[in-house]
PDB file of C-alpha atoms in Angstrom:
ATOM      1  CA  MET A   1       0.013   0.005  -0.032  1.00  0.00           C
ATOM      2  CA  LYS A   2       2.989   2.338   0.098  1.00  0.00           C
ATOM      3  CA  ARG A   3       2.240   3.653  -3.310  1.00  0.00           C
ATOM      4  CA  SER A   4       3.565   7.120  -2.495  1.00  0.00           C
ATOM      5  CA  SER A   5       6.782   5.806  -4.114  1.00  0.00           C
ATOM      6  CA  PHE A   6       8.860   6.688  -7.077  1.00  0.00           C
ATOM      7  CA  ALA A   7       6.810   4.309  -9.154  1.00  0.00           C
ATOM      8  CA  CYS A   8       3.586   6.060  -8.250  1.00  0.00           C
ATOM      9  CA  VAL A   9       5.183   9.416  -8.961  1.00  0.00           C
ATOM     10  CA  LEU A  10       6.277   8.399 -12.388  1.00  0.00           C
ATOM     11  CA  ALA A  11       2.933   6.824 -13.077  1.00  0.00           C
ATOM     12  CA  ALA A  12       1.112   9.996 -12.008  1.00  0.00           C
ATOM     13  CA  LEU A  13       3.458  12.164 -14.189  1.00  0.00           C
ATOM     14  CA  ALA A  14       2.742   9.857 -17.116  1.00  0.00           C
ATOM     15  CA  LEU A  15      -1.112   9.797 -16.621  1.00  0.00           C
ATOM     16  CA  ALA A  16      -1.801  12.326 -19.262  1.00  0.00           C
ATOM     17  CA  ARG A  17       1.429  11.964 -21.225  1.00  0.00           C
ATOM     18  CA  THR A  18       0.160  11.279 -24.625  1.00  0.00           C
ATOM     19  CA  GLY A  19      -2.829  11.919 -26.840  1.00  0.00           C
ATOM     20  CA  PHE A  20      -5.819   9.549 -27.188  1.00  0.00           C
ATOM     21  CA  ALA A  21      -6.963   9.535 -30.717  1.00  0.00           C
ATOM     22  CA  ALA A  22      -5.786   6.776 -33.037  1.00  0.00           C
ATOM     23  CA  GLU A  23      -2.781   8.223 -34.899  1.00  0.00           C
ATOM     24  CA  ASP A  24       0.339   7.164 -36.950  1.00  0.00           C
ATOM     25  CA  LYS A  25       3.039   7.194 -34.307  1.00  0.00           C
ATOM     26  CA  PRO A  26       6.656   5.983 -33.840  1.00  0.00           C
ATOM     27  CA  LEU A  27       6.926   2.469 -32.607  1.00  0.00           C
ATOM     28  CA  TRP A  28       9.135   3.751 -29.749  1.00  0.00           C
ATOM     29  CA  GLU A  29      10.346   6.959 -28.258  1.00  0.00           C
ATOM     30  CA  VAL A  30      13.039   7.509 -25.534  1.00  0.00           C
ATOM     31  CA  GLY A  31      14.007  10.463 -23.571  1.00  0.00           C
ATOM     32  CA  LEU A  32      15.334  11.566 -20.136  1.00  0.00           C
ATOM     33  CA  GLY A  33      14.599  14.459 -17.820  1.00  0.00           C
ATOM     34  CA  VAL A  34      14.349  15.595 -14.247  1.00  0.00           C
ATOM     35  CA  GLY A  35      11.502  15.872 -11.835  1.00  0.00           C
ATOM     36  CA  ALA A  36      10.878  17.294  -8.336  1.00  0.00           C
ATOM     37  CA  VAL A  37       8.439  15.488  -6.018  1.00  0.00           C
ATOM     38  CA  SER A  38       7.111  15.639  -2.449  1.00  0.00           C
ATOM     39  CA  PHE A  39       5.231  12.730  -0.873  1.00  0.00           C
ATOM     40  CA  PRO A  40       4.992  10.980   2.556  1.00  0.00           C
ATOM     41  CA  ALA A  41       7.340   8.097   3.621  1.00  0.00           C
ATOM     42  CA  TYR A  42       4.267   5.793   3.316  1.00  0.00           C
ATOM     43  CA  ARG A  43       0.481   6.311   3.243  1.00  0.00           C
ATOM     44  CA  GLY A  44      -0.448   7.606   6.667  1.00  0.00           C
ATOM     45  CA  SER A  45       2.985   8.905   7.569  1.00  0.00           C
ATOM     46  CA  ASP A  46       3.216  12.486   8.876  1.00  0.00           C
ATOM     47  CA  GLN A  47       6.762  12.838   7.493  1.00  0.00           C
ATOM     48  CA  SER A  48       7.190  14.004   3.876  1.00  0.00           C
ATOM     49  CA  GLN A  49      10.198  13.276   1.647  1.00  0.00           C
ATOM     50  CA  GLN A  50      11.400  15.631  -1.188  1.00  0.00           C
ATOM     51  CA  TYR A  51      13.361  14.270  -4.055  1.00  0.00           C
ATOM     52  CA  VAL A  52      14.894  15.460  -7.327  1.00  0.00           C
ATOM     53  CA  LEU A  53      14.672  12.465  -9.647  1.00  0.00           C
ATOM     54  CA  PRO A  54      15.659  11.368 -13.126  1.00  0.00           C
ATOM     55  CA  THR A  55      12.391  11.072 -15.106  1.00  0.00           C
ATOM     56  CA  PRO A  56      12.838   8.507 -17.960  1.00  0.00           C
ATOM     57  CA  TYR A  57      10.585   8.975 -20.953  1.00  0.00           C
ATOM     58  CA  PHE A  58       9.762   5.709 -22.689  1.00  0.00           C
ATOM     59  CA  ILE A  59       6.899   4.993 -25.134  1.00  0.00           C
ATOM     60  CA  TYR A  60       6.549   1.643 -26.960  1.00  0.00           C
ATOM     61  CA  HIS A  61       3.601   0.649 -29.114  1.00  0.00           C
ATOM     62  CA  GLY A  62       4.176  -3.089 -29.570  1.00  0.00           C
ATOM     63  CA  ARG A  63       1.396  -5.630 -30.234  1.00  0.00           C
ATOM     64  CA  PHE A  64       1.836  -7.250 -26.858  1.00  0.00           C
ATOM     65  CA  LEU A  65       4.220  -5.040 -24.859  1.00  0.00           C
ATOM     66  CA  LYS A  66       2.977  -1.449 -24.242  1.00  0.00           C
ATOM     67  CA  ALA A  67       4.625   1.365 -22.489  1.00  0.00           C
ATOM     68  CA  ASP A  68       2.668   4.593 -22.283  1.00  0.00           C
ATOM     69  CA  ARG A  69       0.635   6.825 -19.967  1.00  0.00           C
ATOM     70  CA  HIS A  70      -0.843   3.687 -18.383  1.00  0.00           C
ATOM     71  CA  GLY A  71       2.623   2.315 -17.484  1.00  0.00           C
ATOM     72  CA  VAL A  72       4.439  -0.758 -18.738  1.00  0.00           C
ATOM     73  CA  ARG A  73       2.200  -3.768 -19.384  1.00  0.00           C
ATOM     74  CA  GLY A  74       1.559  -6.756 -21.482  1.00  0.00           C
ATOM     75  CA  GLN A  75      -1.756  -6.653 -23.378  1.00  0.00           C
ATOM     76  CA  LEU A  76      -3.546 -10.003 -23.397  1.00  0.00           C
ATOM     77  CA  PHE A  77      -6.782  -8.857 -24.998  1.00  0.00           C
ATOM     78  CA  ALA A  78      -8.159  -5.654 -26.433  1.00  0.00           C
ATOM     79  CA  SER A  79     -11.435  -4.427 -27.977  1.00  0.00           C
ATOM     80  CA  ASP A  80     -13.294  -1.193 -28.389  1.00  0.00           C
ATOM     81  CA  ARG A  81     -14.577  -1.405 -24.835  1.00  0.00           C
ATOM     82  CA  VAL A  82     -12.455  -3.930 -23.029  1.00  0.00           C
ATOM     83  CA  ASP A  83      -8.677  -4.272 -22.385  1.00  0.00           C
ATOM     84  CA  LEU A  84      -7.047  -7.061 -20.401  1.00  0.00           C
ATOM     85  CA  THR A  85      -3.388  -6.568 -19.443  1.00  0.00           C
ATOM     86  CA  VAL A  86      -0.732  -7.708 -17.097  1.00  0.00           C
ATOM     87  CA  SER A  87       0.665  -4.706 -15.318  1.00  0.00           C
ATOM     88  CA  GLY A  88       3.291  -3.992 -12.520  1.00  0.00           C
ATOM     89  CA  ALA A  89       4.641  -1.397 -10.184  1.00  0.00           C
ATOM     90  CA  LEU A  90       7.856  -0.868  -8.166  1.00  0.00           C
ATOM     91  CA  SER A  91       8.345   0.931  -4.864  1.00  0.00           C
ATOM     92  CA  PRO A  92      11.674   1.909  -3.299  1.00  0.00           C
ATOM     93  CA  PRO A  93      12.706   1.095   0.293  1.00  0.00           C
ATOM     94  CA  ALA A  94      11.784   3.276   3.325  1.00  0.00           C
ATOM     95  CA  PRO A  95      14.447   3.125   6.025  1.00  0.00           C
ATOM     96  CA  SER A  96      12.919   3.125   9.482  1.00  0.00           C
ATOM     97  CA  ARG A  97      15.691   5.311  10.907  1.00  0.00           C
ATOM     98  CA  ARG A  98      14.310   8.173   8.814  1.00  0.00           C
ATOM     99  CA  ILE A  99      10.710   7.707  10.104  1.00  0.00           C
ATOM    100  CA  ASP A 100       9.958   8.669  13.668  1.00  0.00           C
ATOM    101  CA  ALA A 101       6.825   6.475  13.896  1.00  0.00           C
ATOM    102  CA  ARG A 102       8.918   3.418  12.905  1.00  0.00           C
ATOM    103  CA  ALA A 103      11.996   4.068  14.932  1.00  0.00           C
ATOM    104  CA  GLY A 104      13.495   0.771  15.912  1.00  0.00           C
ATOM    105  CA  MET A 105      11.303  -1.268  13.640  1.00  0.00           C
ATOM    106  CA  PRO A 106      12.435  -3.235  10.551  1.00  0.00           C
ATOM    107  CA  ASP A 107      12.792  -1.245   7.361  1.00  0.00           C
ATOM    108  CA  LEU A 108      10.126  -1.198   4.743  1.00  0.00           C
ATOM    109  CA  GLU A 109      11.871  -3.024   1.897  1.00  0.00           C
ATOM    110  CA  ALA A 110      11.709  -2.165  -1.772  1.00  0.00           C
ATOM    111  CA  ASN A 111       8.781  -4.127  -3.279  1.00  0.00           C
ATOM    112  CA  PHE A 112       7.169  -4.883  -6.615  1.00  0.00           C
ATOM    113  CA  GLU A 113       3.573  -5.595  -7.618  1.00  0.00           C
ATOM    114  CA  ILE A 114       2.355  -7.605 -10.585  1.00  0.00           C
ATOM    115  CA  GLY A 115      -1.047  -8.855 -11.739  1.00  0.00           C
ATOM    116  CA  PRO A 116      -3.879  -8.589 -14.154  1.00  0.00           C
ATOM    117  CA  GLU A 117      -5.747  -5.377 -14.926  1.00  0.00           C
ATOM    118  CA  LEU A 118      -9.152  -5.126 -16.623  1.00  0.00           C
ATOM    119  CA  ASP A 119      -9.998  -1.751 -18.221  1.00  0.00           C
ATOM    120  CA  LEU A 120     -13.615  -1.020 -19.312  1.00  0.00           C
ATOM    121  CA  THR A 121     -14.275   2.031 -21.500  1.00  0.00           C
ATOM    122  CA  LEU A 122     -17.479   3.597 -20.267  1.00  0.00           C
ATOM    123  CA  TRP A 123     -17.620   6.631 -22.445  1.00  0.00           C
ATOM    124  CA  THR A 124     -15.670   8.136 -25.314  1.00  0.00           C
ATOM    125  CA  ALA A 125     -16.166  11.248 -27.495  1.00  0.00           C
ATOM    126  CA  GLU A 126     -14.339  13.779 -29.814  1.00  0.00           C
ATOM    127  CA  ASN A 127     -12.533  10.984 -31.704  1.00  0.00           C
ATOM    128  CA  GLN A 128     -11.338   9.416 -28.414  1.00  0.00           C
ATOM    129  CA  ARG A 129     -10.099  12.736 -27.081  1.00  0.00           C
ATOM    130  CA  ARG A 130     -12.447  12.357 -24.171  1.00  0.00           C
ATOM    131  CA  GLN A 131     -12.588   9.027 -22.401  1.00  0.00           C
ATOM    132  CA  LEU A 132     -13.855   7.604 -19.202  1.00  0.00           C
ATOM    133  CA  LYS A 133     -12.612   4.197 -18.040  1.00  0.00           C
ATOM    134  CA  LEU A 134     -13.156   1.943 -15.088  1.00  0.00           C
ATOM    135  CA  GLN A 135      -9.723   0.381 -14.318  1.00  0.00           C
ATOM    136  CA  LEU A 136      -9.586  -2.776 -12.211  1.00  0.00           C
ATOM    137  CA  PRO A 137      -5.882  -3.718 -11.347  1.00  0.00           C
ATOM    138  CA  LEU A 138      -5.356  -6.624  -8.939  1.00  0.00           C
ATOM    139  CA  ARG A 139      -1.745  -7.145  -7.996  1.00  0.00           C
ATOM    140  CA  VAL A 140       0.344  -9.376  -5.745  1.00  0.00           C
ATOM    141  CA  ALA A 141       3.169  -7.647  -3.865  1.00  0.00           C
ATOM    142  CA  HIS A 142       6.624  -9.117  -3.049  1.00  0.00           C
ATOM    143  CA  THR A 143       9.659  -7.630  -1.386  1.00  0.00           C
ATOM    144  CA  LEU A 144      12.912  -7.123  -3.189  1.00  0.00           C
ATOM    145  CA  ASP A 145      15.297  -7.902  -0.303  1.00  0.00           C
ATOM    146  CA  ARG A 146      17.509 -11.064  -0.167  1.00  0.00           C
ATOM    147  CA  ASP A 147      14.736 -13.271   0.844  1.00  0.00           C
ATOM    148  CA  VAL A 148      11.822 -12.389  -1.519  1.00  0.00           C
ATOM    149  CA  ARG A 149       8.594 -12.398   0.555  1.00  0.00           C
ATOM    150  CA  ASN A 150       4.990 -12.288  -0.478  1.00  0.00           C
ATOM    151  CA  ILE A 151       3.408  -9.254   1.282  1.00  0.00           C
ATOM    152  CA  GLY A 152      -0.117  -9.684   0.136  1.00  0.00           C
ATOM    153  CA  TRP A 153      -2.393  -8.371  -2.652  1.00  0.00           C
ATOM    154  CA  VAL A 154      -3.663  -4.906  -3.596  1.00  0.00           C
ATOM    155  CA  PHE A 155      -6.900  -4.041  -5.416  1.00  0.00           C
ATOM    156  CA  HIS A 156      -7.434  -0.409  -6.599  1.00  0.00           C
ATOM    157  CA  PRO A 157     -10.542   0.093  -8.650  1.00  0.00           C
ATOM    158  CA  LYS A 158     -10.699   3.626 -10.038  1.00  0.00           C
ATOM    159  CA  LEU A 159     -12.421   5.721 -12.591  1.00  0.00           C
ATOM    160  CA  ASN A 160      -9.964   7.338 -15.011  1.00  0.00           C
ATOM    161  CA  LEU A 161     -10.988  10.356 -17.108  1.00  0.00           C
ATOM    162  CA  ASP A 162      -8.758  11.461 -20.006  1.00  0.00           C
ATOM    163  CA  LEU A 163      -9.216  14.858 -21.648  1.00  0.00           C
ATOM    164  CA  GLN A 164      -7.326  16.354 -24.474  1.00  0.00           C
ATOM    165  CA  ASP A 165      -7.345  19.905 -25.974  1.00  0.00           C
ATOM    166  CA  LEU A 166      -9.811  21.437 -23.416  1.00  0.00           C
ATOM    167  CA  PRO A 167     -11.054  24.972 -24.048  1.00  0.00           C
ATOM    168  CA  GLY A 168      -8.261  27.412 -23.122  1.00  0.00           C
ATOM    169  CA  LEU A 169      -5.722  24.479 -22.991  1.00  0.00           C
ATOM    170  CA  PRO A 170      -4.881  23.588 -26.562  1.00  0.00           C
ATOM    171  CA  GLY A 171      -2.342  20.872 -26.811  1.00  0.00           C
ATOM    172  CA  TRP A 172      -2.521  19.939 -23.094  1.00  0.00           C
ATOM    173  CA  ASN A 173      -3.583  16.538 -21.765  1.00  0.00           C
ATOM    174  CA  VAL A 174      -5.513  16.211 -18.526  1.00  0.00           C
ATOM    175  CA  GLY A 175      -6.008  13.067 -16.484  1.00  0.00           C
ATOM    176  CA  LEU A 176      -8.190  12.581 -13.480  1.00  0.00           C
ATOM    177  CA  GLN A 177      -8.443   9.463 -11.279  1.00  0.00           C
ATOM    178  CA  ALA A 178     -10.476   8.496  -8.158  1.00  0.00           C
ATOM    179  CA  GLY A 179     -11.124   5.347  -6.397  1.00  0.00           C
ATOM    180  CA  PRO A 180     -10.822   3.199  -3.207  1.00  0.00           C
ATOM    181  CA  LEU A 181      -7.991   0.919  -2.291  1.00  0.00           C
ATOM    182  CA  PHE A 182      -8.219  -2.558  -0.718  1.00  0.00           C
ATOM    183  CA  GLY A 183      -5.626  -4.955   0.603  1.00  0.00           C
ATOM    184  CA  ASP A 184      -5.462  -8.237   2.465  1.00  0.00           C
ATOM    185  CA  ARG A 185      -4.330  -8.799   6.111  1.00  0.00           C
ATOM    186  CA  ARG A 186      -0.757  -9.554   5.047  1.00  0.00           C
ATOM    187  CA  GLN A 187      -0.443  -6.340   2.990  1.00  0.00           C
ATOM    188  CA  HIS A 188      -1.799  -4.144   5.813  1.00  0.00           C
ATOM    189  CA  GLN A 189       0.217  -5.892   8.535  1.00  0.00           C
ATOM    190  CA  TYR A 190       3.426  -5.313   6.635  1.00  0.00           C
ATOM    191  CA  PHE A 191       2.950  -1.549   6.519  1.00  0.00           C
ATOM    192  CA  TYR A 192       0.847  -0.863   9.606  1.00  0.00           C
ATOM    193  CA  GLY A 193       1.234  -3.819  12.042  1.00  0.00           C
ATOM    194  CA  VAL A 194       3.394  -3.489  15.235  1.00  0.00           C
ATOM    195  CA  ASP A 195       4.726  -6.718  16.541  1.00  0.00           C
ATOM    196  CA  ALA A 196       5.003  -7.044  20.421  1.00  0.00           C
ATOM    197  CA  ALA A 197       8.819  -6.975  20.124  1.00  0.00           C
ATOM    198  CA  TYR A 198       8.626  -3.416  18.732  1.00  0.00           C
ATOM    199  CA  ALA A 199       5.933  -2.082  21.046  1.00  0.00           C
ATOM    200  CA  THR A 200       6.635   1.067  23.146  1.00  0.00           C
ATOM    201  CA  PRO A 201       4.556   3.115  25.514  1.00  0.00           C
ATOM    202  CA  ASP A 202       3.807   5.438  22.558  1.00  0.00           C
ATOM    203  CA  ARG A 203       3.440   2.612  19.942  1.00  0.00           C
ATOM    204  CA  PRO A 204       1.351  -0.224  21.246  1.00  0.00           C
ATOM    205  CA  ALA A 205       1.291  -3.610  19.519  1.00  0.00           C
ATOM    206  CA  TYR A 206      -1.194  -3.650  16.644  1.00  0.00           C
ATOM    207  CA  ARG A 207      -2.487  -6.337  14.266  1.00  0.00           C
ATOM    208  CA  ALA A 208      -3.977  -5.013  11.001  1.00  0.00           C
ATOM    209  CA  GLY A 209      -6.867  -6.562   9.209  1.00  0.00           C
ATOM    210  CA  ALA A 210      -7.950  -6.860   5.645  1.00  0.00           C
ATOM    211  CA  GLY A 211     -10.288  -4.635   3.691  1.00  0.00           C
ATOM    212  CA  PHE A 212     -10.816  -1.012   2.866  1.00  0.00           C
ATOM    213  CA  ALA A 213      -7.531   1.130   2.702  1.00  0.00           C
ATOM    214  CA  GLY A 214      -8.892   4.578   2.040  1.00  0.00           C
ATOM    215  CA  MET A 215      -9.548   6.757  -1.000  1.00  0.00           C
ATOM    216  CA  GLN A 216      -7.080   8.187  -3.543  1.00  0.00           C
ATOM    217  CA  TYR A 217      -7.644  11.089  -5.945  1.00  0.00           C
ATOM    218  CA  LEU A 218      -5.210  12.267  -8.586  1.00  0.00           C
ATOM    219  CA  ALA A 219      -4.976  14.879 -11.234  1.00  0.00           C
ATOM    220  CA  ALA A 220      -2.268  15.222 -13.850  1.00  0.00           C
ATOM    221  CA  ILE A 221      -1.556  17.681 -16.700  1.00  0.00           C
ATOM    222  CA  SER A 222       0.998  17.455 -19.374  1.00  0.00           C
ATOM    223  CA  ARG A 223       2.075  18.636 -22.852  1.00  0.00           C
ATOM    224  CA  ARG A 224       4.299  17.127 -25.494  1.00  0.00           C
ATOM    225  CA  TYR A 225       6.290  19.629 -27.601  1.00  0.00           C
ATOM    226  CA  ASP A 226       8.384  18.694 -30.565  1.00  0.00           C
ATOM    227  CA  ARG A 227      11.528  17.726 -28.600  1.00  0.00           C
ATOM    228  CA  TYR A 228      10.454  17.714 -24.965  1.00  0.00           C
ATOM    229  CA  TRP A 229       7.561  16.870 -22.611  1.00  0.00           C
ATOM    230  CA  ILE A 230       6.440  18.664 -19.451  1.00  0.00           C
ATOM    231  CA  GLY A 231       4.068  17.453 -16.807  1.00  0.00           C
ATOM    232  CA  ALA A 232       2.765  17.824 -13.260  1.00  0.00           C
ATOM    233  CA  PHE A 233       0.535  15.941 -10.833  1.00  0.00           C
ATOM    234  CA  LEU A 234      -1.292  16.447  -7.548  1.00  0.00           C
ATOM    235  CA  ARG A 235      -2.632  13.530  -5.464  1.00  0.00           C
ATOM    236  CA  TYR A 236      -4.853  13.423  -2.364  1.00  0.00           C
ATOM    237  CA  ASP A 237      -5.190  10.469  -0.103  1.00  0.00           C
ATOM    238  CA  ASN A 238      -7.773  10.075   2.649  1.00  0.00           C
ATOM    239  CA  LEU A 239      -7.433   7.087   5.092  1.00  0.00           C
ATOM    240  CA  SER A 240     -10.669   7.760   7.066  1.00  0.00           C
ATOM    241  CA  GLY A 241     -12.477   4.524   7.490  1.00  0.00           C
ATOM    242  CA  ALA A 242      -9.523   2.341   6.561  1.00  0.00           C
ATOM    243  CA  THR A 243      -9.273  -0.968   8.431  1.00  0.00           C
ATOM    244  CA  PHE A 244      -5.848   0.036   9.714  1.00  0.00           C
ATOM    245  CA  ALA A 245      -6.724   3.662  10.562  1.00  0.00           C
ATOM    246  CA  ASP A 246      -6.213   3.064  14.263  1.00  0.00           C
ATOM    247  CA  SER A 247      -2.662   1.722  13.855  1.00  0.00           C
ATOM    248  CA  PRO A 248      -0.073   3.801  15.843  1.00  0.00           C
ATOM    249  CA  LEU A 249       1.919   4.071  12.628  1.00  0.00           C
ATOM    250  CA  VAL A 250      -0.918   6.082  10.950  1.00  0.00           C
ATOM    251  CA  ARG A 251       0.021   9.611  12.029  1.00  0.00           C
ATOM    252  CA  THR A 252      -2.303  11.411   9.613  1.00  0.00           C
ATOM    253  CA  ARG A 253      -5.413  10.309   7.746  1.00  0.00           C
ATOM    254  CA  HIS A 254      -5.155  12.666   4.850  1.00  0.00           C
ATOM    255  CA  TYR A 255      -2.360  14.298   2.838  1.00  0.00           C
ATOM    256  CA  VAL A 256      -1.414  15.866  -0.424  1.00  0.00           C
ATOM    257  CA  ALA A 257       1.533  14.783  -2.658  1.00  0.00           C
ATOM    258  CA  GLY A 258       2.663  16.446  -5.887  1.00  0.00           C
ATOM    259  CA  GLY A 259       5.421  16.831  -8.457  1.00  0.00           C
ATOM    260  CA  VAL A 260       6.604  18.413 -11.721  1.00  0.00           C
ATOM    261  CA  ALA A 261       8.872  17.082 -14.316  1.00  0.00           C
ATOM    262  CA  ILE A 262      10.395  17.720 -17.817  1.00  0.00           C
ATOM    263  CA  SER A 263      11.810  15.221 -20.243  1.00  0.00           C
ATOM    264  CA  TRP A 264      13.732  15.770 -23.453  1.00  0.00           C
ATOM    265  CA  ILE A 265      12.989  13.397 -26.355  1.00  0.00           C
ATOM    266  CA  LEU A 266      16.330  11.872 -27.431  1.00  0.00           C
ATOM    267  CA  GLY A 267      15.275   9.553 -30.166  1.00  0.00           C
ATOM    268  CA  GLN A 268      12.472   7.742 -31.910  1.00  0.00           C
ATOM    269  CA  SER A 269      11.875   4.827 -34.171  1.00  0.00           C
ATOM    270  CA  SER A 270      11.558   5.332 -37.967  1.00  0.00           C
ATOM    271  CA  THR A 271       8.986   2.544 -37.874  1.00  0.00           C
ATOM    272  CA  ARG A 272       5.381   3.913 -37.633  1.00  0.00           C
ATOM    273  CA  VAL A 273       2.378   2.192 -36.169  1.00  0.00           C
ATOM    274  CA  VAL A 274      -1.204   3.097 -35.532  1.00  0.00           C
ATOM    275  CA  ALA A 275      -1.751   3.673 -31.752  1.00  0.00           C
ATOM    276  CA  ASP A 276      -4.639   5.179 -29.721  1.00  0.00           C
ATOM    277  CA  ASP A 277      -2.957   5.894 -26.380  1.00  0.00           C
TER     278      ASP A 277
END
């Protein structure tokens, strides 16, 4: 559930990265840039982290492998209304020595998520320049330490609204997302549980349960110029009603994260394909 990570940042910045109408586009494009972001150590932390990060720009329009505003994924099935893909995400570690609430506890290791995602197109207009989708990703998470461990599953159904060339914003892409998060007991215990060995007078032992993990709202805006791309995002999380909201590791139930980035396009394929991302 610690999706306040670099992977989430890059996904948010990429949310509105490209256009939506079917067009003749390069098979691939690559670039590199820099971004500045601010986000909490984990969802529910009252300590923020600020980073200046490299922001790779990679677009690929293969028949199976896709890399675009929806992230890197393998497309299993696609129609006018339904897409079935395999998608993943990656989160960096969060050392407990830097987090007051977790002082003396084991570090949160880097972890990755992978699983199927079903996308349903609910509405489209303006030659696909306006789209509303219901996205249903279900992912299993594992740590990336020496002993790879399963740390449960994450389900994040969300409505995704894509808008291009709005009045007053020609050439700009806008993406809006909103939806609840859910996780199993193992996922919540990993991030919010406190074993008896790490309990203190200010941090009592706590066992987290499965279920609702709060709401998440995200807005992103971007524009592609001839040789560079710029973008920004703003995300709001609300943990009110989450099954782990009473954990002593939850120091705030709502917060805002954000970031800006610029990437320069360094090269592109001479091969052209028809793509509608």
